[in-house]
XYZ file of C-alpha atoms in Angstrom:
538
model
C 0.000 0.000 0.000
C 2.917 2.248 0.703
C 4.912 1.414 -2.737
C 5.229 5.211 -3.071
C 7.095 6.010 -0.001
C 9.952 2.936 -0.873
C 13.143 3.871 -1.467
C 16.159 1.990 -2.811
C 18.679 1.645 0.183
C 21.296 2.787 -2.241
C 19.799 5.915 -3.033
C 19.384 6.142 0.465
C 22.895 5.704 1.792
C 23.816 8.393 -0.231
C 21.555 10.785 1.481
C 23.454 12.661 4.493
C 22.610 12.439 7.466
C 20.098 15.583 8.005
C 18.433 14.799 4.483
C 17.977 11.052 6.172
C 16.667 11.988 9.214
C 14.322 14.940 7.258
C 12.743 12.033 4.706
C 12.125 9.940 7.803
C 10.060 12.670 9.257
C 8.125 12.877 6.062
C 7.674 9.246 5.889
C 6.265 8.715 9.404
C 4.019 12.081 8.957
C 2.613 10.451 5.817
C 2.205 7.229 7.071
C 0.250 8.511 9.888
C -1.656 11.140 7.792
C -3.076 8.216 6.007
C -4.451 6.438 8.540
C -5.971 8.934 10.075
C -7.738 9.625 6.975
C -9.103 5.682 7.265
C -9.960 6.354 10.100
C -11.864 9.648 9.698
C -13.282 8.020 6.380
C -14.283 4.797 8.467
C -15.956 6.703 10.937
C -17.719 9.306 8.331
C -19.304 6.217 6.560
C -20.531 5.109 9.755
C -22.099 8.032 11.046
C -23.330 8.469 7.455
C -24.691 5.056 8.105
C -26.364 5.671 11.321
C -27.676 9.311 10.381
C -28.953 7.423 6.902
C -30.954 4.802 8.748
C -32.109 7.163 11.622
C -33.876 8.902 9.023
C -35.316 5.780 7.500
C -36.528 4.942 10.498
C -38.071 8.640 11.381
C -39.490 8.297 8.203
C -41.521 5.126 8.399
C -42.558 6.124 12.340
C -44.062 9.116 10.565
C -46.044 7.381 8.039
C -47.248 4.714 10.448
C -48.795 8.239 12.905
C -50.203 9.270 9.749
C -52.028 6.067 9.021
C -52.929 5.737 12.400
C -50.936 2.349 12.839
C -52.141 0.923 9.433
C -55.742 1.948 9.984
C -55.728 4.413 7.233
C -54.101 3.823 3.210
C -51.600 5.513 1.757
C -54.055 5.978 -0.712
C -55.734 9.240 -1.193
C -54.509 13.229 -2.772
C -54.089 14.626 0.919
C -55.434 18.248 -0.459
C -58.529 16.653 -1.026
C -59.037 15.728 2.482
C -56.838 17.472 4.257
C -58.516 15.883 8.107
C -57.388 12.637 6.778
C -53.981 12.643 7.519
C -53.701 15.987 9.354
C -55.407 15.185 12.311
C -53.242 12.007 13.497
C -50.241 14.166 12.730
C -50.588 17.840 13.963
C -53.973 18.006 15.992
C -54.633 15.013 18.222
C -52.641 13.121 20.579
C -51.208 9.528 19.862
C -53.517 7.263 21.171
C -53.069 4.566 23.449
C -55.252 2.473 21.543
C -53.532 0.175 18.297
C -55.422 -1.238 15.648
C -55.080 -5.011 15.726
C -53.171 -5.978 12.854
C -56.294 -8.266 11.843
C -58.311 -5.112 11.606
C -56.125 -3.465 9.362
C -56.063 -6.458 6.878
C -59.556 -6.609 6.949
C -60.087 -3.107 6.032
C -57.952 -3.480 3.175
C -59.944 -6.372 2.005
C -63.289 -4.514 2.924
C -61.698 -1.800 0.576
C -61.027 -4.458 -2.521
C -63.928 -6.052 -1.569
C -65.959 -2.083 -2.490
C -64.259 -1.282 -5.139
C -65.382 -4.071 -7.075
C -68.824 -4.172 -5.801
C -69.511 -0.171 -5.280
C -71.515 2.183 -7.376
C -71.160 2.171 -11.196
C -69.330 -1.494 -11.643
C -70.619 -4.370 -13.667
C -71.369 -6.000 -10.108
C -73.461 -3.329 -8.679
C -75.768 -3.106 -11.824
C -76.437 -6.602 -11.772
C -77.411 -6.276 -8.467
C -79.849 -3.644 -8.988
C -81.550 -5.477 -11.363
C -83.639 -8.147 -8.971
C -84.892 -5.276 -7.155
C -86.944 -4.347 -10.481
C -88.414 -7.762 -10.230
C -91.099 -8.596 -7.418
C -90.298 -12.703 -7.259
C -90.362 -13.241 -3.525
C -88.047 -16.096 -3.857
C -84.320 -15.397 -4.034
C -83.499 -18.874 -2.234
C -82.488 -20.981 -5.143
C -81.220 -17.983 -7.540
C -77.787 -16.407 -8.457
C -77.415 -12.861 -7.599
C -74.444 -12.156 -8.060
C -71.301 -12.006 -6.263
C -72.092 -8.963 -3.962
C -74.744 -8.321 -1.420
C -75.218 -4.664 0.232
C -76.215 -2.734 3.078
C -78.052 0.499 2.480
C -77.795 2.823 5.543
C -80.593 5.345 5.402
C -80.123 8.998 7.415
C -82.405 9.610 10.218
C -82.672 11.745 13.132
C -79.428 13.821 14.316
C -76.108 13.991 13.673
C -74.603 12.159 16.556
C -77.745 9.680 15.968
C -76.140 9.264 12.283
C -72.417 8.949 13.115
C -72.946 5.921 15.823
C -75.484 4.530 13.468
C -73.251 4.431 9.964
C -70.103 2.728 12.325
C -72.384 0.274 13.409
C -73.795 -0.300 9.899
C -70.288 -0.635 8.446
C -69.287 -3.024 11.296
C -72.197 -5.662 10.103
C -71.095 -5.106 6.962
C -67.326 -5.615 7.138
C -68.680 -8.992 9.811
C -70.559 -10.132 6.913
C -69.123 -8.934 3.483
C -71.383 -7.211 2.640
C -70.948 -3.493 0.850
C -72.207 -0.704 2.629
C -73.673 2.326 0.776
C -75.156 5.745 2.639
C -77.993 7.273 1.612
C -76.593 10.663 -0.201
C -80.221 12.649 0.132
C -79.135 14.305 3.125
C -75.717 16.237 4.177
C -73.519 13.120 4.025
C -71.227 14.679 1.579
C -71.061 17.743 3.003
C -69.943 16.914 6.267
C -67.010 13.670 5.524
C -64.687 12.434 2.449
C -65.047 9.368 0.883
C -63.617 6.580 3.090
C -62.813 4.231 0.626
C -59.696 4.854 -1.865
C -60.910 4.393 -5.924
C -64.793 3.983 -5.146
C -67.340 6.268 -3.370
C -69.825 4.950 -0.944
C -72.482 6.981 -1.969
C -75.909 5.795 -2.615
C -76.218 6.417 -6.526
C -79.511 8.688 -6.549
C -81.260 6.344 -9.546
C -80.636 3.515 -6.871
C -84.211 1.829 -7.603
C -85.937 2.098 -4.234
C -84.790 5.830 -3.597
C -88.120 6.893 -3.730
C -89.673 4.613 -1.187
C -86.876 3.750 1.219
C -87.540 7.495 3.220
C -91.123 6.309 4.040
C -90.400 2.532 5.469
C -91.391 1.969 8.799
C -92.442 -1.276 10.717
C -95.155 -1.253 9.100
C -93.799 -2.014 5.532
C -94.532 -5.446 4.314
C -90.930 -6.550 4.381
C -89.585 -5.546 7.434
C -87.915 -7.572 8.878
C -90.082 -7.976 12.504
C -93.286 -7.975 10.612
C -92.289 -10.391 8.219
C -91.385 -12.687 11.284
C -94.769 -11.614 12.863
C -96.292 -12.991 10.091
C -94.513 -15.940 9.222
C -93.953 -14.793 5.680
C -89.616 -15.353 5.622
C -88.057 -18.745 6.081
C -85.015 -20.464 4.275
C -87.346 -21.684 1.126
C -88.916 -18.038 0.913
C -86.238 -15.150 0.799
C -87.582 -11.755 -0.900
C -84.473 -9.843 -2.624
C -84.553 -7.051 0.337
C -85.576 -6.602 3.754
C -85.609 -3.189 5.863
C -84.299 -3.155 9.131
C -85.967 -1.468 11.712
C -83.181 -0.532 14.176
C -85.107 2.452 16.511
C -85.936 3.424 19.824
C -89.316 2.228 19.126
C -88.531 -1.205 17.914
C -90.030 -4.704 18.422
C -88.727 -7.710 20.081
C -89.503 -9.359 16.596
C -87.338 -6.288 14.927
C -84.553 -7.250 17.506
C -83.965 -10.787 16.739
C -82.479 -9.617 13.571
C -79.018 -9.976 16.264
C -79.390 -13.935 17.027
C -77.468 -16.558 15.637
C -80.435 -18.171 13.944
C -81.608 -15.385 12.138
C -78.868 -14.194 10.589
C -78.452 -17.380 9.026
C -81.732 -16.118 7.082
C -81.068 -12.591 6.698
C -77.376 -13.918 5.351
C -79.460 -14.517 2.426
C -80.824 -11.248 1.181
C -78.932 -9.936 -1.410
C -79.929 -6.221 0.131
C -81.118 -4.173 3.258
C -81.950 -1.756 4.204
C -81.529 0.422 7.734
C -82.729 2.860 9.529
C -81.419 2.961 13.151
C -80.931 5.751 15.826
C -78.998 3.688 18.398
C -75.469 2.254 17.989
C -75.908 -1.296 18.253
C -72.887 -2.537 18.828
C -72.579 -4.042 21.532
C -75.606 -6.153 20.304
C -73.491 -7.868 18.089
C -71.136 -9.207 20.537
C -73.841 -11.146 22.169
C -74.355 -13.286 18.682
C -71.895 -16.365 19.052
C -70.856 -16.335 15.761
C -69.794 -12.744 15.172
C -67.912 -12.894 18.897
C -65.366 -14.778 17.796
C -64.166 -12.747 14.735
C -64.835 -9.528 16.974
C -62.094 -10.450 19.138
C -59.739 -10.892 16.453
C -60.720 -7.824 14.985
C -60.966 -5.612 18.633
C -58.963 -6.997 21.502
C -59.387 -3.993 23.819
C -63.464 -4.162 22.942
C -64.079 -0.665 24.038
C -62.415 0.215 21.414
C -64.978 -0.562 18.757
C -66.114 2.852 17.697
C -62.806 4.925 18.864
C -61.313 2.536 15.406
C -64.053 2.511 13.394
C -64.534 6.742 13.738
C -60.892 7.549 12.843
C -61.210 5.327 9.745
C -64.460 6.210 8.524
C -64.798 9.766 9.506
C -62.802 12.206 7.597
C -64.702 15.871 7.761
C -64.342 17.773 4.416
C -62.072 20.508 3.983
C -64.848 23.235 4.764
C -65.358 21.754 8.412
C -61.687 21.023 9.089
C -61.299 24.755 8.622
C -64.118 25.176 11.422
C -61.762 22.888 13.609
C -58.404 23.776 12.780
C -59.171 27.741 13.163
C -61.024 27.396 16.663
C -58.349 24.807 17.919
C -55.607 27.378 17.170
C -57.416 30.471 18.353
C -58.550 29.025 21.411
C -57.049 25.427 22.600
C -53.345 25.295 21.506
C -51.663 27.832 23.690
C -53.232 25.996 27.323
C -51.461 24.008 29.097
C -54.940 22.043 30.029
C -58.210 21.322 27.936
C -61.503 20.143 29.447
C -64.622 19.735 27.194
C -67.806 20.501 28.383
C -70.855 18.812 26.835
C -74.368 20.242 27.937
C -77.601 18.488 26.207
C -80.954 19.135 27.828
C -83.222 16.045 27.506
C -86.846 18.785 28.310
C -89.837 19.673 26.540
C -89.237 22.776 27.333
C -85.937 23.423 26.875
C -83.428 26.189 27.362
C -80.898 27.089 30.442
C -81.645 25.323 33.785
C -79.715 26.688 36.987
C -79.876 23.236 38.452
C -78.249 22.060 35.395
C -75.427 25.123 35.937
C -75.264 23.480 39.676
C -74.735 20.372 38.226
C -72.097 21.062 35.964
C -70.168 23.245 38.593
C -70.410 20.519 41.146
C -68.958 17.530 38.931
C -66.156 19.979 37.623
C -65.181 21.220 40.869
C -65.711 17.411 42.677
C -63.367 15.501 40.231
C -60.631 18.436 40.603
C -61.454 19.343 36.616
C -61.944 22.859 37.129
C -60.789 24.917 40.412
C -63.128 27.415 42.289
C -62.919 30.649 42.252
C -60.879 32.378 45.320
C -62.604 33.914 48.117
C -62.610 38.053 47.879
C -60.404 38.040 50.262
C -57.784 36.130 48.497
C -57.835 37.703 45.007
C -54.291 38.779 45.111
C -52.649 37.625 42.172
C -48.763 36.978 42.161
C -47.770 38.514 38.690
C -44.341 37.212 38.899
C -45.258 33.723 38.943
C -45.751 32.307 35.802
C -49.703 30.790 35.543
C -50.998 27.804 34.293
C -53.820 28.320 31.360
C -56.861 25.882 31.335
C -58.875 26.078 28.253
C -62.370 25.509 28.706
C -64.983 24.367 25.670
C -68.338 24.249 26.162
C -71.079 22.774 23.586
C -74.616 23.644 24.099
C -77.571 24.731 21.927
C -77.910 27.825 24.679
C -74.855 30.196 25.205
C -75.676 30.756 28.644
C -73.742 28.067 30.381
C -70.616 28.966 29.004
C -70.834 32.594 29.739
C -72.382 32.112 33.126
C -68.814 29.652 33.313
C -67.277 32.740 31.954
C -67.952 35.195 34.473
C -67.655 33.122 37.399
C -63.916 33.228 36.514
C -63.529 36.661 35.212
C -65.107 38.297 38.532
C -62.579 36.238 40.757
C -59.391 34.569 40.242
C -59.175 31.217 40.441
C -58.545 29.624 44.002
C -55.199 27.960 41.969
C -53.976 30.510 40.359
C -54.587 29.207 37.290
C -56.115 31.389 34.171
C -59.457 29.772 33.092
C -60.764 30.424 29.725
C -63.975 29.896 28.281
C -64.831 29.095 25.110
C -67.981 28.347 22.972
C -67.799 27.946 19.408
C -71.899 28.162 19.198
C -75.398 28.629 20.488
C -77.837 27.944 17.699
C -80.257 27.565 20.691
C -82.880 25.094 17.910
C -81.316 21.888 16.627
C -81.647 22.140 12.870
C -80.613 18.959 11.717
C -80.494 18.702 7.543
C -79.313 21.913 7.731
C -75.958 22.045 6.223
C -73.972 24.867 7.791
C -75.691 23.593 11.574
C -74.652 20.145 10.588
C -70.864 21.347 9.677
C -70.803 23.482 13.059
C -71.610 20.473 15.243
C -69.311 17.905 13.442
C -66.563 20.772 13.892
C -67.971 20.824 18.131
C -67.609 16.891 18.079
C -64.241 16.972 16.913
C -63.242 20.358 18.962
C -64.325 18.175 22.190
C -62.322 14.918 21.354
C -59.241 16.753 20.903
C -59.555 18.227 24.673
C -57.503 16.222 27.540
C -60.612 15.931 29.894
C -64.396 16.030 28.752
C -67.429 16.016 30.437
C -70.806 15.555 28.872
C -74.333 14.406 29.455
C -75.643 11.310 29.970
C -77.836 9.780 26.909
C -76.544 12.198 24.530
C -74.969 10.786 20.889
C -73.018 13.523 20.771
C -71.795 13.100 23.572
C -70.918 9.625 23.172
C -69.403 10.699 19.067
C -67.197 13.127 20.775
C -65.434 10.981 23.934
C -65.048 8.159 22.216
C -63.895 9.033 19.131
C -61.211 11.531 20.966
C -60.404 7.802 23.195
C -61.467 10.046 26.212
C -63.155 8.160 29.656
C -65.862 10.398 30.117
C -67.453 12.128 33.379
C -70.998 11.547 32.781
C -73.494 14.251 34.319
C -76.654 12.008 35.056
C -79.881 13.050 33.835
C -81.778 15.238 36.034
C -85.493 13.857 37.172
C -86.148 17.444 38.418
C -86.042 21.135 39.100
C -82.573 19.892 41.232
C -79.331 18.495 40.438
C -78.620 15.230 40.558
C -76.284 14.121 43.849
C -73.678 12.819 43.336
C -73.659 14.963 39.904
C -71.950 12.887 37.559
C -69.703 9.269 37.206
C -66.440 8.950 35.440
C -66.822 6.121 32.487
C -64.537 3.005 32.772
C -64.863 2.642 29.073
C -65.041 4.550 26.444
C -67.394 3.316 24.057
C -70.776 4.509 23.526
C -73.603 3.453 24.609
C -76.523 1.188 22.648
C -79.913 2.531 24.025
C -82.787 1.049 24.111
C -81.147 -2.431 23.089
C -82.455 -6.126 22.982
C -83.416 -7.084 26.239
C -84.525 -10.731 25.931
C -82.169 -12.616 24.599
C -82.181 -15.055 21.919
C -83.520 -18.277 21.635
C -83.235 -20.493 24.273
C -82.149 -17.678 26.275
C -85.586 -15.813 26.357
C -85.780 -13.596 28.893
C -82.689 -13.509 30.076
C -81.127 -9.652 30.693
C -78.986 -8.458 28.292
C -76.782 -6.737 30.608
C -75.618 -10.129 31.757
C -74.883 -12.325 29.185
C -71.005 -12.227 28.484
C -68.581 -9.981 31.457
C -67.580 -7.467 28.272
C -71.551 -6.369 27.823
C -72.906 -4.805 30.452
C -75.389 -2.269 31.349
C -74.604 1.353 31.332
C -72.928 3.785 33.541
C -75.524 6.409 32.990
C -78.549 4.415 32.035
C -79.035 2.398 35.271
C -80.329 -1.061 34.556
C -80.724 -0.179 30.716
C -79.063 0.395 27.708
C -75.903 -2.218 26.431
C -72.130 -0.943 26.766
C -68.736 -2.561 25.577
C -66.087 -3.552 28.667
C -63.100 -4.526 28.580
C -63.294 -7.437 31.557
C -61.989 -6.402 34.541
């Protein structure tokens, strides 16, 4: 390697004695010069190395936040949703819940699965066909490769939001396709879910006319087909409507046991209209419980996964969020959400409802009280602690009442509370699209606080908490001119709630309560010895 720096020993003999001793020098100074640059080269490389695959890895740790572990596709143009990918990234918190790695394969699947099946393929228009036809029997007849789920919009927002996740649930539990009824705001309020497709109703869809006026009444719902003994495995009619409501029959409700959805397995379409999430009502069916807990291992989880995949809001409302979030939330160094729904005929603001409020903030340490006159001395040197405060209400008066309680006194901590309320529109207006946008952008606005409160029954409520992965205080409903005492409970899980759910179990299980069936589906928090709610056992 050091050829160069050889030198005949004649030529050096003749050398004197300071010329030998000067070359030496050289030599040695070279010699060393060049390892050090090895070394230096060696070590650059390395670091090169290091820095290289630091980055790499920085890289793919970024992606994965962005796709929420896997739950979301690389997919989509980001301008055209911007809440897609921006809101795992710069808005909301990592969340402590993962997406099972068996979800995330099956909502790639679900997504092949819709984009050969959804509106405007060869698939879907064969499909549509039989529904032009009124033979009764679809037992014994080819239909196709696909079967669908038609979700129809009914009652409010929150009411649609729990409703569609639970729709798309049953659908990805039983391949089917799910398609939303368009006539409404749908499309004003979220992006398309699904990369190359749209889930979209098509507005020529055949029974678009009729679908808004079925009711249990119609001749082939589900329940009153049962009633009347007019569906069996020899007699299968090419749709059936589901009536999934407050108001619905035990015979509407056995549409979750084993046995009969080896029947309605067979019709190549339904249709749905449902106000409650339901769930938890699937977990009690045998056969869907086992591929639920592949799919959802921490079960509370249910809707928390389902929201952040489904639920992208459109550029308009992410503008709602994103410009109240920084105004208002991103410079505290606390956030609590307050929820306040009032379940009256006459409705409007309540003081025990104020007393309410006050007393669960204040009990569960969430908000401080305000300092006696006597102590309203405020220490300008020290530096304070700022606790945002949103409210949500149809009437502004809770928030400012909120308001002034801390702007006439300091709070007993020290700490600078600000209120905030992004609206009062004081009439729910549901349909309307600008109300609609405003309380999507409130839903989201709450899940992105640390804390939340918010009021028992209420979908909103429940959209909000669990889609932000929050444990909830939940006020109790008042039964009178007087707050409840004690004033609210904090949630051990986080998923909603299914109102007004089965409550007799399925065959041979008649009678037996819900509520008790399997540890992970119990009753309520906030509904007493009512309504069905995912656990994760204790």
């Amino acid at each position: 390697m050091y050829h160069i720096f050889q030198i005949s020993g004649e030529v050096f003999r003749a050398f004197s004695l300071k010329m030998k001793i000067l070359l030496t020098i050289i030599f040695s100074g070279l010699l060393i010069w060049s390892v050090v640059l090895v070394s230096f080269s060696n070590d650059f490389n390395n670091q090169l190395l290091v820095a290289t695959t630091t980055n790499v890895s920085n890289e793919t740790e970024t992606l994965r936040d962005k796709l929420i572990g896997g739950l979301l596709t690389a997919d989509f143009d980001e301008d055209s949703c911007l809440s897609r990918y921006q809101q795992s990234l710069l808005y909301r918190k990592a969340s402590p819940y993962k997406p099972s790695e068996y979800l995330v394969s099956k909502l790639r699947s679900y997504e092949k699965l819709h984009k050969r099946c959804g509106p405007g393929t060869d698939a879907y228009k064969k499909a549509t066909e039989i529904l032009g036809h009124d033979d009764e029997n679809f037992a014994s007849k080819s239909v196709g490769e696909c079967r669908y789920i038609v979700w129809v919009a009914v009652y409010g927002l929150g009411n649609r939001i729990l409703t569609l996740a639970s729709v798309f649930l049953y659908a990805l539990l039983t391949e089917r396709v799910v398609l939303v009824d368009q006539s409404k705001d749908i499309s004003d309020l979220f992006c398309e879910p699904f990369p190359g497709t749209s889930w979209l109703l098509p507005l020529e869809f055949p029974l678009m006319k009729q679908i808004d006026g079925y009711n249990k009444g119609y001749s082939r719902c589900y329940g009153t087909m049962l009633n009347n003994q007019a569906i069996n495995s020899t007699l299968i009619p090419p749709h059936l409507y589901l009536h999934i409501l407050h108001d619905s029959r035990d015979n509407d409700k056995m549409f979750f046991c084993q046995k009969d959805q080896s029947l309605v397995d067979k019709v190549p379409w339904l249709i749905v209209k449902a106000n409650v999430y339901f769930v938890p009502s699937l977990w009690l069916n045998p056969t869907f419980q086992t591929e639920l807990m592949k799919l959802f291992p921490q079960k509370e989880a249910v809707f928390h996964h389902l929201a952040r995949y489904l639920f992208h809001p459109t550029n308009q409302v992410w503008g709602l969020i994103t410009r109240s979030y920084n105004a208002y939330l991103s410079r505290a160094d606390e956030t609590l959400g307050i929820q306040i729904r009032i379940f009256s005929d006459r409705a409007g603001y309540f003081q025990h409802v104020m007393d309410q409020v006050v007393a669960c903030t204040r009990r569960e340490n969430l908000l401080p009280e305000p300092a006696a006159q006597e102590e309203s001395k405020v220490n300008i040197s020290r530096s304070q602690k700022l606790k945002a405060v949103l409210v949500t209400s149809l009437y502004p008066e809770y928030s400012e009442t909120l308001k002034n309680m801390y702007w006439e006194r300091p709070s007993s901590t020290g700490e600078i509370i600000e209120v905030y309320q992004p609206s009062g529109e004081r009439v729910q207006q549901t349909d309307k699209k600008l109300h609609d946008q405003k309380a999507l952008a409130e839903m989201y606005l709450l899940s992105l606080t640390d804390n939340i409160v918010t009021s028992a029954r209420s979908t909103f409520g429940y959209v909000a908490h669990s889609l932000g992965g929050l444990k909830p205080w939940l006020l109790y409903q008042p039964t009178g001119p007087k707050a409840p005492d004690p004033p609210c409970i904090r949630s051990t899980s986080m998923d909603p709630c299914h109102l007004t759910p089965p409550s007799h179990g399925c065959e041979p299980e008649w009678g037996t309560d819900s509520g008790k069936v399997v540890p992970f589906v119990r009753h309520c928090e906030d509904r007493g010895n009512d309504g069905l709610k995912l656990f994760d056992e204790l």
